[in-house]
Amino acid sequence: MAATNKDFKMLQVEVDEGEEDSYFRFQCGKQVRYVTIAAGVYTADVMVFAPDLFTVLPAFPPGDWNYGYIGKDPKTGTPCFIEISRRQLPGVEDVWHPTDVDHLDVVYGERLRNGVYRVTTAMFAEIIVAKFAVFEHEIGYLNSECAAYQWIEGQNIGPKFLGNLVEDGRVIGFLMGDITDAKHADIDDLSLCQEALRRLHQLGILHGDTNKHNFLIKDERAVLIDFDNARKCDDQEEFAKELNGLTEQLNDSLGRGGMIILKSLLQWIQRLAPPALPRATSRALQPNTKPPHHVARMSFSNADTGGKTADPYVAKNSQDPSLKEKAEDFTTFAEKTKFCLLTTKNKDNLLVSRAMAIAGKEGNGVDLIFHTNTESGKTDDLQNSPEVNVGFIDSSGQWASVSGAAKVETDRSRVREYYSQSLKAWLGDLGDGKHDGGPEDPRIGLIRVKAHTITYAISSKNIVTSTIEVAKGALTGQTAQVNKLRHLDESELQQWRSS
């Protein structure tokens, strides 16, 4: 089967930029094939972007195989299949639920994170969630999690376990109910999280990873997720340690006070607010001056602060936590905000921004997918220049800026994967049997944004504490520390995509 076959699809990828092999999961018609690519055969940028990879992959050999290894031909140096074989791949051993669903009968929608998708299937009327082992080394985690779901069955502690996800006769994951319109926990939800965790402990189960992303809050109830580190336990000290650690897990800062205090503080801050400063006048090149071919990096400055930090806000609020925390906090914020401005360059190199809504994510959540009318101005802009910016902001002032490159995708299988009935309201039905706003309407395409850098600022405190911090700054002249100001560079994003 050739790599350009219309049924050929890259499902998942784990790319290493260094001297390690990279791993791929492909769907070829009705078969899933796991392919390892030797280090150095292709660059990481090519391997993580399917349209680029498909153009350079060697043709897939015919036959009944599920594992292949691509290296370089020792004589010609060109990429080729060094090995193909049919392997007995491992599956989940702790299978207890009677319902099996073949992964080929599942329609994958929004990617929540690596190996976790919102899906639909004929067996269930509503949208559900699939979680599965992408590669065989992840099966152990699914073993533990499937066992944990059996322990909590019927206890209303986690999402409802709906059945096993099966590939080629082996269980690779499971299906569970979707907790829609939920949010991740914060310190204000401490009592709800404690209640959920106590109920788990009463069953003799230690969760093992009580970070704030593993509590979903909805309707004044906390739902626990991600039981891959859960285990049976009879040590009361361990239970107490996990329960007492919740405050640290959920709390970014300790806030005290109430709405009456908040109201008076807001009025006080308004009285303290200084008058607006006059705008600085920018410097520009003289009209007839041409810049040299090689221009040194320049910056604007309108003040001399000596040895003191000229921008104390950045210095005070910048954070550089773990890559996992930075990436997951961004994806959570983007998913919750959903609406954004997509900025492109038109044919005159002028910037144009349009309101958009996220249709999906890829690249482990940091690369964004949008619906588009292929006959609109933004696709013309992207033909002129792929460089884009995606900007998010919410009503509280939290924001994110994504700088990247965009491509227009018209492959119908990809369009169907992310299609939404609401698109009909924007494209309409032209009455010709073709341009009907449905998934086969050729006007419907996708804009795929691959992030180069991400910068964002989300609140590090609750509203009461933030107000106190701003008020203190207004009174004392000390810069307020209210946000988590973070940056993900290109190398970090590449590492996260491969994780």
Short mmCIF file of C-alpha atoms in Angstrom, two decimals:
data_model
loop_
_atom_site.label_atom_id
_atom_site.label_comp_id
_atom_site.label_asym_id
_atom_site.label_seq_id
_atom_site.Cartn_x
_atom_site.Cartn_y
_atom_site.Cartn_z
CA MET A 1 0.00 0.00 0.00
CA ALA A 2 1.51 3.32 -1.02
CA ALA A 3 1.98 6.05 1.54
CA THR A 4 -0.26 8.37 -0.48
CA ASN A 5 -3.22 5.98 -0.36
CA LYS A 6 -6.40 7.80 0.65
CA ASP A 7 -6.95 5.36 3.53
CA PHE A 8 -3.47 5.98 4.92
CA LYS A 9 -3.63 7.91 8.20
CA MET A 10 -1.13 8.75 10.92
CA LEU A 11 -2.95 8.12 14.18
CA GLN A 12 -0.28 8.83 16.78
CA VAL A 13 3.41 9.67 16.88
CA GLU A 14 6.19 9.71 19.47
CA VAL A 15 9.18 11.52 18.00
CA ASP A 16 12.64 11.79 19.49
CA GLU A 17 14.84 14.66 18.29
CA GLY A 18 18.07 13.06 19.45
CA GLU A 19 19.64 9.65 18.97
CA GLU A 20 16.60 7.53 19.85
CA ASP A 21 14.13 5.88 17.48
CA SER A 22 10.69 7.39 16.84
CA TYR A 23 7.40 5.50 16.97
CA PHE A 24 4.28 5.74 14.82
CA ARG A 25 0.79 4.26 14.75
CA PHE A 26 -0.75 4.22 11.28
CA GLN A 27 -4.15 3.14 10.00
CA CYS A 28 -3.98 1.56 6.56
CA GLY A 29 -7.50 0.71 5.50
CA LYS A 30 -8.77 -1.76 8.11
CA GLN A 31 -5.32 -2.46 9.56
CA VAL A 32 -3.28 -0.70 12.22
CA ARG A 33 0.45 -0.83 11.75
CA TYR A 34 3.12 0.19 14.23
CA VAL A 35 6.24 1.58 12.59
CA THR A 36 9.56 2.48 14.19
CA ILE A 37 11.77 4.95 12.32
CA ALA A 38 15.47 4.84 13.12
CA ALA A 39 17.12 7.97 14.48
CA GLY A 40 18.54 10.21 11.77
CA VAL A 41 16.36 9.00 8.90
CA TYR A 42 14.13 12.10 8.95
CA THR A 43 14.15 15.37 10.87
CA ALA A 44 11.75 15.83 13.76
CA ASP A 45 9.87 18.62 11.94
CA VAL A 46 9.08 16.26 9.06
CA MET A 47 8.04 13.37 11.30
CA VAL A 48 5.52 15.27 13.44
CA PHE A 49 3.62 16.72 10.48
CA ALA A 50 1.79 13.99 8.57
CA PRO A 51 1.48 15.73 5.16
CA ASP A 52 5.26 16.21 5.08
CA LEU A 53 6.05 12.71 6.31
CA PHE A 54 3.75 11.01 3.79
CA THR A 55 5.71 12.53 0.91
CA VAL A 56 9.00 10.94 1.99
CA LEU A 57 7.96 7.62 3.53
CA PRO A 58 8.82 4.49 1.56
CA ALA A 59 5.82 2.63 0.16
CA PHE A 60 4.26 0.30 2.71
CA PRO A 61 4.85 -3.33 1.73
CA PRO A 62 1.73 -5.45 1.12
CA GLY A 63 0.88 -8.38 3.35
CA ASP A 64 -0.39 -9.24 6.81
CA TRP A 65 2.00 -7.38 9.11
CA ASN A 66 1.53 -5.06 12.06
CA TYR A 67 5.12 -3.98 12.81
CA GLY A 68 7.71 -2.37 10.57
CA TYR A 69 11.12 -0.80 11.01
CA ILE A 70 12.37 1.94 8.68
CA GLY A 71 16.08 2.63 8.36
CA LYS A 72 18.47 3.66 5.60
CA ASP A 73 19.51 1.34 2.81
CA PRO A 74 23.21 0.65 3.47
CA LYS A 75 24.01 0.92 -0.24
CA THR A 76 21.95 3.91 -1.35
CA GLY A 77 21.31 5.71 1.94
CA THR A 78 17.61 6.08 1.08
CA PRO A 79 14.91 5.26 3.65
CA CYS A 80 13.44 1.77 3.33
CA PHE A 81 11.72 -0.92 5.35
CA ILE A 82 14.42 -3.00 7.04
CA GLU A 83 11.89 -5.31 8.70
CA ILE A 84 8.19 -6.14 8.62
CA SER A 85 6.60 -8.79 10.81
CA ARG A 86 3.45 -9.81 12.58
CA ARG A 87 3.92 -9.52 16.33
CA GLN A 88 1.82 -10.56 19.29
CA LEU A 89 1.37 -7.14 20.83
CA PRO A 90 0.51 -6.85 24.54
CA GLY A 91 -2.97 -5.92 25.69
CA VAL A 92 -4.73 -4.98 28.91
CA GLU A 93 -4.90 -8.04 31.16
CA ASP A 94 -7.35 -6.79 33.79
CA VAL A 95 -10.40 -7.07 31.53
CA TRP A 96 -13.60 -7.21 33.55
CA HIS A 97 -16.28 -5.32 31.61
CA PRO A 98 -18.39 -7.39 29.17
CA THR A 99 -18.66 -4.70 26.44
CA ASP A 100 -16.05 -4.62 23.67
CA VAL A 101 -15.90 -1.89 20.99
CA ASP A 102 -13.52 -2.17 18.05
CA HIS A 103 -11.44 0.97 17.57
CA LEU A 104 -12.34 0.96 13.86
CA ASP A 105 -15.98 1.46 14.83
CA VAL A 106 -15.10 4.62 16.74
CA VAL A 107 -15.18 8.11 15.20
CA TYR A 108 -12.49 10.20 16.86
CA GLY A 109 -13.24 13.84 17.59
CA GLU A 110 -11.48 16.30 19.86
CA ARG A 111 -8.10 15.21 21.14
CA LEU A 112 -7.95 15.99 24.85
CA ARG A 113 -4.38 14.83 25.32
CA ASN A 114 -2.13 11.98 24.26
CA GLY A 115 -4.25 8.83 23.97
CA VAL A 116 -7.46 10.53 25.18
CA TYR A 117 -10.18 11.60 22.72
CA ARG A 118 -13.82 12.54 22.62
CA VAL A 119 -15.43 9.97 20.35
CA THR A 120 -18.73 8.72 18.98
CA THR A 121 -19.76 5.17 18.18
CA ALA A 122 -22.96 3.48 17.08
CA MET A 123 -23.20 1.63 20.40
CA PHE A 124 -23.65 4.84 22.41
CA ALA A 125 -25.94 7.72 21.50
CA GLU A 126 -23.91 10.46 23.18
CA ILE A 127 -20.34 11.69 22.85
CA ILE A 128 -18.04 9.68 25.11
CA VAL A 129 -14.31 9.57 25.89
CA ALA A 130 -11.80 6.95 24.76
CA LYS A 131 -8.52 6.41 26.58
CA PHE A 132 -6.02 3.96 25.19
CA ALA A 133 -2.39 2.94 25.09
CA VAL A 134 -0.86 4.51 22.01
CA PHE A 135 2.23 2.30 22.13
CA GLU A 136 2.93 -1.00 23.87
CA HIS A 137 5.05 0.47 26.67
CA GLU A 138 1.91 2.30 27.90
CA ILE A 139 -0.15 -0.85 28.39
CA GLY A 140 0.98 -1.20 32.01
CA TYR A 141 -0.68 2.10 32.94
CA LEU A 142 -3.94 1.00 31.32
CA ASN A 143 -3.78 -2.29 33.24
CA SER A 144 -3.70 -0.37 36.52
CA GLU A 145 -6.42 2.04 35.48
CA CYS A 146 -8.84 -0.60 34.21
CA ALA A 147 -8.44 -2.47 37.50
CA ALA A 148 -9.12 0.73 39.45
CA TYR A 149 -12.33 1.35 37.53
CA GLN A 150 -13.54 -2.09 38.56
CA TRP A 151 -12.83 -1.22 42.20
CA ILE A 152 -14.89 2.00 42.00
CA GLU A 153 -17.67 0.61 39.78
CA GLY A 154 -21.04 1.97 40.93
CA GLN A 155 -19.52 4.31 43.53
CA ASN A 156 -19.98 7.55 41.53
CA ILE A 157 -16.37 8.57 42.15
CA GLY A 158 -15.04 8.66 38.59
CA PRO A 159 -16.55 8.78 35.09
CA LYS A 160 -18.78 5.84 34.18
CA PHE A 161 -16.78 2.96 32.67
CA LEU A 162 -18.59 1.97 29.44
CA GLY A 163 -16.50 -0.78 27.89
CA ASN A 164 -13.22 -2.00 26.46
CA LEU A 165 -11.55 -0.56 23.35
CA VAL A 166 -10.26 -3.41 21.20
CA GLU A 167 -7.67 -3.51 18.41
CA ASP A 168 -6.91 -6.70 16.50
CA GLY A 169 -8.27 -8.92 19.27
CA ARG A 170 -6.47 -7.23 22.17
CA VAL A 171 -7.77 -4.62 24.62
CA ILE A 172 -5.83 -1.37 24.22
CA GLY A 173 -7.97 0.92 26.36
CA PHE A 174 -11.46 1.76 27.50
CA LEU A 175 -14.47 3.99 26.94
CA MET A 176 -15.94 6.21 29.64
CA GLY A 177 -18.60 8.85 30.05
CA ASP A 178 -17.75 12.44 29.16
CA ILE A 179 -17.94 15.03 31.94
CA THR A 180 -19.05 17.99 29.83
CA ASP A 181 -18.83 21.63 30.89
CA ALA A 182 -16.60 20.74 33.83
CA LYS A 183 -13.56 22.66 35.02
CA HIS A 184 -10.33 21.60 36.65
CA ALA A 185 -10.21 22.12 40.39
CA ASP A 186 -8.61 25.02 42.21
CA ILE A 187 -8.30 25.91 45.88
CA ASP A 188 -11.91 27.10 46.02
CA ASP A 189 -12.95 23.50 45.35
CA LEU A 190 -10.89 22.02 48.19
CA SER A 191 -13.84 20.68 50.20
CA LEU A 192 -15.37 19.01 47.13
CA CYS A 193 -12.05 17.38 46.27
CA GLN A 194 -11.53 16.24 49.84
CA GLU A 195 -14.97 14.63 49.86
CA ALA A 196 -14.26 12.73 46.62
CA LEU A 197 -10.85 11.60 47.86
CA ARG A 198 -12.24 10.43 51.22
CA ARG A 199 -14.80 8.29 49.43
CA LEU A 200 -12.00 6.71 47.39
CA HIS A 201 -9.97 6.08 50.55
CA GLN A 202 -12.97 4.45 52.22
CA LEU A 203 -12.78 1.81 49.48
CA GLY A 204 -9.15 1.17 50.42
CA ILE A 205 -7.77 2.86 47.27
CA LEU A 206 -4.95 5.40 47.07
CA HIS A 207 -5.25 7.61 43.98
CA GLY A 208 -1.54 8.31 43.60
CA ASP A 209 -1.70 11.54 41.57
CA THR A 210 -3.98 14.18 43.06
CA ASN A 211 -2.89 17.15 40.95
CA LYS A 212 -5.57 19.72 40.15
CA HIS A 213 -6.05 18.41 36.62
CA ASN A 214 -7.28 15.07 37.97
CA PHE A 215 -10.35 16.62 39.62
CA LEU A 216 -13.22 17.74 37.38
CA ILE A 217 -15.71 20.07 39.05
CA LYS A 218 -19.32 20.13 37.92
CA ASP A 219 -22.62 20.74 39.72
CA GLU A 220 -20.94 21.16 43.11
CA ARG A 221 -19.27 17.76 42.84
CA ALA A 222 -15.69 16.65 42.21
CA VAL A 223 -15.11 13.73 39.85
CA LEU A 224 -11.74 11.95 39.98
CA ILE A 225 -10.01 10.91 36.75
CA ASP A 226 -6.70 9.30 35.70
CA PHE A 227 -6.38 6.27 37.95
CA ASP A 228 -3.22 4.91 36.30
CA ASN A 229 -1.29 5.32 39.57
CA ALA A 230 -4.10 4.06 41.81
CA ARG A 231 -3.52 1.06 44.05
CA LYS A 232 -5.07 -0.83 46.93
CA CYS A 233 -3.78 0.37 50.29
CA ASP A 234 -4.39 -0.26 53.99
CA ASP A 235 -1.93 2.29 55.38
CA GLN A 236 -3.89 5.08 57.08
CA GLU A 237 -0.80 7.30 57.14
CA GLU A 238 -0.60 7.18 53.35
CA PHE A 239 -4.29 8.09 53.09
CA ALA A 240 -3.77 11.01 55.47
CA LYS A 241 -0.71 12.19 53.54
CA GLU A 242 -2.60 12.17 50.23
CA LEU A 243 -5.59 13.97 51.75
CA ASN A 244 -3.48 16.58 53.55
CA GLY A 245 -1.50 17.21 50.38
CA LEU A 246 -4.58 18.41 48.51
CA THR A 247 -4.21 21.98 49.73
CA GLU A 248 -0.74 22.23 48.25
CA GLN A 249 -1.90 20.59 45.01
CA LEU A 250 -4.83 22.94 44.50
CA ASN A 251 -3.60 26.13 46.10
CA ASP A 252 -1.52 28.58 44.12
CA SER A 253 -1.72 31.11 46.95
CA LEU A 254 -3.73 31.51 50.13
CA GLY A 255 -6.57 34.01 49.82
CA ARG A 256 -8.65 35.39 52.70
CA GLY A 257 -11.53 37.83 52.85
CA GLY A 258 -15.00 38.10 51.42
CA MET A 259 -17.05 40.01 48.88
CA ILE A 260 -17.67 42.92 51.28
CA ILE A 261 -13.91 43.40 51.67
CA LEU A 262 -13.51 42.98 47.91
CA LYS A 263 -16.02 45.72 47.12
CA SER A 264 -14.37 48.23 49.44
CA LEU A 265 -10.92 47.37 48.08
CA LEU A 266 -12.08 47.93 44.51
CA GLN A 267 -13.45 51.35 45.44
CA TRP A 268 -10.19 52.16 47.23
CA ILE A 269 -8.07 51.14 44.24
CA GLN A 270 -10.15 53.31 41.92
CA ARG A 271 -9.41 56.32 44.13
CA LEU A 272 -5.69 55.46 44.14
CA ALA A 273 -5.44 55.01 40.37
CA PRO A 274 -2.91 57.50 38.93
CA PRO A 275 -3.79 59.74 35.96
CA ALA A 276 -2.97 58.39 32.51
CA LEU A 277 0.60 59.03 31.39
CA PRO A 278 1.28 60.77 28.06
CA ARG A 279 2.10 58.40 25.21
CA ALA A 280 5.76 58.03 24.32
CA THR A 281 6.81 59.14 20.87
CA SER A 282 8.38 56.32 18.87
CA ARG A 283 11.51 56.72 16.78
CA ALA A 284 11.44 55.77 13.10
CA LEU A 285 13.79 55.59 10.12
CA GLN A 286 13.93 58.70 7.98
CA PRO A 287 11.67 58.37 4.89
CA ASN A 288 14.50 57.96 2.37
CA THR A 289 16.75 55.79 4.53
CA LYS A 290 17.12 52.15 3.52
CA PRO A 291 18.10 49.63 6.20
CA PRO A 292 21.31 47.66 5.57
CA HIS A 293 21.04 44.09 4.31
CA HIS A 294 22.13 42.74 7.71
CA VAL A 295 20.41 44.63 10.51
CA ALA A 296 21.36 44.14 14.14
CA ARG A 297 18.49 43.35 16.50
CA MET A 298 17.05 46.64 17.73
CA SER A 299 14.73 47.49 20.58
CA PHE A 300 12.69 50.49 21.68
CA SER A 301 13.48 52.35 24.88
CA ASN A 302 12.14 55.62 26.23
CA ALA A 303 13.68 55.54 29.72
CA ASP A 304 16.94 54.97 31.57
CA THR A 305 16.34 53.09 34.83
CA GLY A 306 19.99 52.53 35.60
CA GLY A 307 20.55 49.10 37.10
CA LYS A 308 16.91 48.61 38.07
CA THR A 309 14.48 46.39 36.18
CA ALA A 310 12.54 48.55 33.72
CA ASP A 311 9.69 46.05 33.42
CA PRO A 312 9.14 44.73 36.96
CA TYR A 313 5.81 43.13 36.02
CA VAL A 314 7.58 40.57 33.81
CA ALA A 315 10.30 40.01 36.39
CA LYS A 316 7.79 39.53 39.23
CA ASN A 317 5.28 37.32 37.42
CA SER A 318 7.45 35.19 35.12
CA GLN A 319 7.44 31.48 35.93
CA ASP A 320 9.25 28.49 34.49
CA PRO A 321 7.69 25.37 36.03
CA SER A 322 7.88 21.89 34.53
CA LEU A 323 7.16 21.48 30.82
CA LYS A 324 4.15 19.32 31.69
CA GLU A 325 2.61 22.02 33.88
CA LYS A 326 3.27 24.79 31.36
CA ALA A 327 1.79 22.84 28.45
CA GLU A 328 -1.22 21.46 30.31
CA ASP A 329 -2.13 24.83 31.83
CA PHE A 330 -2.07 26.38 28.35
CA THR A 331 -4.21 23.63 26.80
CA THR A 332 -6.69 23.87 29.68
CA PHE A 333 -6.96 27.65 29.29
CA ALA A 334 -7.33 27.48 25.50
CA GLU A 335 -9.98 24.77 25.73
CA LYS A 336 -11.93 26.69 28.36
CA THR A 337 -11.68 30.02 26.49
CA LYS A 338 -12.33 28.39 23.07
CA PHE A 339 -12.83 31.66 21.17
CA CYS A 340 -9.82 33.56 19.88
CA LEU A 341 -8.52 35.93 17.22
CA LEU A 342 -6.61 34.43 14.31
CA THR A 343 -4.26 37.03 12.79
CA THR A 344 -2.98 36.58 9.23
CA LYS A 345 -1.12 38.69 6.67
CA ASN A 346 -3.03 39.75 3.56
CA LYS A 347 -1.54 40.26 0.09
CA ASP A 348 -0.41 43.76 1.08
CA ASN A 349 1.35 42.35 4.17
CA LEU A 350 -1.17 44.06 6.44
CA LEU A 351 -2.34 42.21 9.54
CA VAL A 352 -5.94 41.00 9.59
CA SER A 353 -7.65 39.41 12.61
CA ARG A 354 -10.79 37.28 12.66
CA ALA A 355 -12.76 35.69 15.48
CA MET A 356 -12.46 31.90 15.44
CA ALA A 357 -13.48 28.94 17.60
CA ILE A 358 -11.22 25.97 18.24
CA ALA A 359 -12.42 22.86 16.41
CA GLY A 360 -9.75 20.54 17.76
CA LYS A 361 -6.17 20.18 18.92
CA GLU A 362 -3.18 18.05 17.95
CA GLY A 363 0.50 17.91 18.79
CA ASN A 364 -0.39 16.80 22.33
CA GLY A 365 -2.72 19.79 22.62
CA VAL A 366 -0.44 22.69 21.63
CA ASP A 367 -1.29 22.79 17.91
CA LEU A 368 -4.72 24.17 17.03
CA ILE A 369 -7.32 23.23 14.42
CA PHE A 370 -10.03 25.55 13.09
CA HIS A 371 -12.86 25.16 10.60
CA THR A 372 -12.73 27.40 7.54
CA ASN A 373 -14.62 28.22 4.38
CA THR A 374 -11.95 27.53 1.76
CA GLU A 375 -13.36 30.36 -0.38
CA SER A 376 -12.85 33.00 2.32
CA GLY A 377 -10.23 35.71 2.62
CA LYS A 378 -8.25 33.99 5.36
CA THR A 379 -7.32 31.07 3.10
CA ASP A 380 -6.08 33.60 0.52
CA ASP A 381 -4.01 35.19 3.29
CA LEU A 382 -2.47 31.84 4.23
CA GLN A 383 -1.59 31.21 0.60
CA ASN A 384 0.31 34.50 0.72
CA SER A 385 1.98 33.84 4.09
CA PRO A 386 1.62 30.90 6.50
CA GLU A 387 2.72 32.98 9.50
CA VAL A 388 -0.12 33.51 11.99
CA ASN A 389 -0.84 34.51 15.55
CA VAL A 390 -3.67 33.13 17.64
CA GLY A 391 -4.70 35.28 20.60
CA PHE A 392 -6.95 34.29 23.50
CA ILE A 393 -8.31 36.48 26.31
CA ASP A 394 -11.05 35.94 28.86
CA SER A 395 -13.18 38.34 30.87
CA SER A 396 -10.77 38.28 33.82
CA GLY A 397 -7.80 39.38 31.68
CA GLN A 398 -6.07 36.02 31.40
CA TRP A 399 -4.52 35.70 27.95
CA ALA A 400 -2.46 33.53 25.62
CA SER A 401 -0.57 34.25 22.40
CA VAL A 402 0.39 31.51 19.95
CA SER A 403 2.86 32.30 17.18
CA GLY A 404 3.04 29.69 14.46
CA ALA A 405 2.55 28.57 10.89
CA ALA A 406 -0.78 27.52 9.38
CA LYS A 407 -1.80 25.18 6.59
CA VAL A 408 -5.18 24.70 4.93
CA GLU A 409 -6.29 21.05 5.04
CA THR A 410 -8.95 19.83 2.57
CA ASP A 411 -8.59 16.06 2.97
CA ARG A 412 -12.18 14.84 3.42
CA SER A 413 -11.31 12.23 6.04
CA ARG A 414 -9.78 14.96 8.21
CA VAL A 415 -12.69 17.31 7.57
CA ARG A 416 -15.17 14.59 8.54
CA GLU A 417 -13.19 13.93 11.73
CA TYR A 418 -13.73 17.50 12.95
CA TYR A 419 -17.03 18.30 11.24
CA SER A 420 -19.76 20.01 13.26
CA GLN A 421 -23.43 20.41 12.30
CA SER A 422 -23.21 24.06 13.36
CA LEU A 423 -21.15 24.78 10.23
CA LYS A 424 -24.35 24.72 8.18
CA ALA A 425 -25.41 27.94 9.86
CA TRP A 426 -22.34 29.70 8.45
CA LEU A 427 -22.06 28.17 4.99
CA GLY A 428 -25.72 27.57 4.18
CA ASP A 429 -27.17 25.18 1.60
CA LEU A 430 -26.77 26.45 -1.97
CA GLY A 431 -29.35 23.93 -3.18
CA ASP A 432 -27.12 22.27 -5.77
CA GLY A 433 -26.79 18.96 -3.90
CA LYS A 434 -23.08 19.56 -3.34
CA HIS A 435 -22.56 22.80 -1.45
CA ASP A 436 -24.96 21.95 1.38
CA GLY A 437 -22.86 22.74 4.45
CA GLY A 438 -22.42 19.02 5.14
CA PRO A 439 -19.16 17.14 5.73
CA GLU A 440 -18.70 16.54 1.97
CA ASP A 441 -19.16 20.22 1.05
CA PRO A 442 -15.86 21.11 -0.68
CA ARG A 443 -16.00 24.60 0.80
CA ILE A 444 -15.36 23.19 4.29
CA GLY A 445 -11.71 22.83 5.20
CA LEU A 446 -9.46 22.98 8.23
CA ILE A 447 -6.80 25.45 9.25
CA ARG A 448 -4.05 23.64 11.15
CA VAL A 449 -1.79 25.88 13.21
CA LYS A 450 1.55 24.44 14.29
CA ALA A 451 2.78 26.49 17.24
CA HIS A 452 6.32 27.89 17.18
CA THR A 453 6.08 29.72 20.50
CA ILE A 454 3.38 30.14 23.14
CA THR A 455 3.25 32.89 25.75
CA TYR A 456 0.44 33.15 28.26
CA ALA A 457 -0.56 34.69 31.57
CA ILE A 458 -3.12 33.03 33.82
CA SER A 459 -4.12 34.06 37.30
CA SER A 460 -2.01 32.74 40.15
CA LYS A 461 -4.45 33.90 42.81
CA ASN A 462 -8.18 34.06 43.40
CA ILE A 463 -10.00 37.33 42.83
CA VAL A 464 -9.85 38.42 46.48
CA THR A 465 -6.11 37.84 46.80
CA SER A 466 -5.45 39.45 43.41
CA THR A 467 -7.34 42.54 44.48
CA ILE A 468 -5.38 42.74 47.73
CA GLU A 469 -2.12 42.37 45.80
CA VAL A 470 -3.04 45.15 43.35
CA ALA A 471 -4.19 47.40 46.18
CA LYS A 472 -0.94 46.79 48.06
CA GLY A 473 1.03 47.65 44.93
CA ALA A 474 -0.93 50.85 44.37
CA LEU A 475 -0.25 51.91 47.94
CA THR A 476 3.40 50.88 48.29
CA GLY A 477 4.72 51.04 44.72
CA GLN A 478 5.62 47.35 44.78
CA THR A 479 4.77 45.49 41.59
CA ALA A 480 1.73 43.23 41.94
CA GLN A 481 2.33 39.49 41.59
CA VAL A 482 -1.00 38.19 40.33
CA ASN A 483 -0.26 36.11 37.22
CA LYS A 484 1.67 33.10 36.05
CA LEU A 485 3.52 34.55 33.06
CA ARG A 486 4.99 31.67 31.05
CA HIS A 487 6.66 30.97 27.73
CA LEU A 488 7.04 27.79 25.68
CA ASP A 489 9.76 27.99 23.06
CA GLU A 490 10.06 25.94 19.89
CA SER A 491 12.26 23.24 21.41
CA GLU A 492 9.93 22.81 24.39
CA LEU A 493 6.91 22.51 22.10
CA GLN A 494 8.69 19.88 20.01
CA GLN A 495 9.57 17.94 23.16
CA TRP A 496 5.96 18.13 24.38
CA ARG A 497 4.57 16.89 21.06
CA SER A 498 6.81 13.86 21.36
CA SER A 499 5.99 13.10 25.00
#
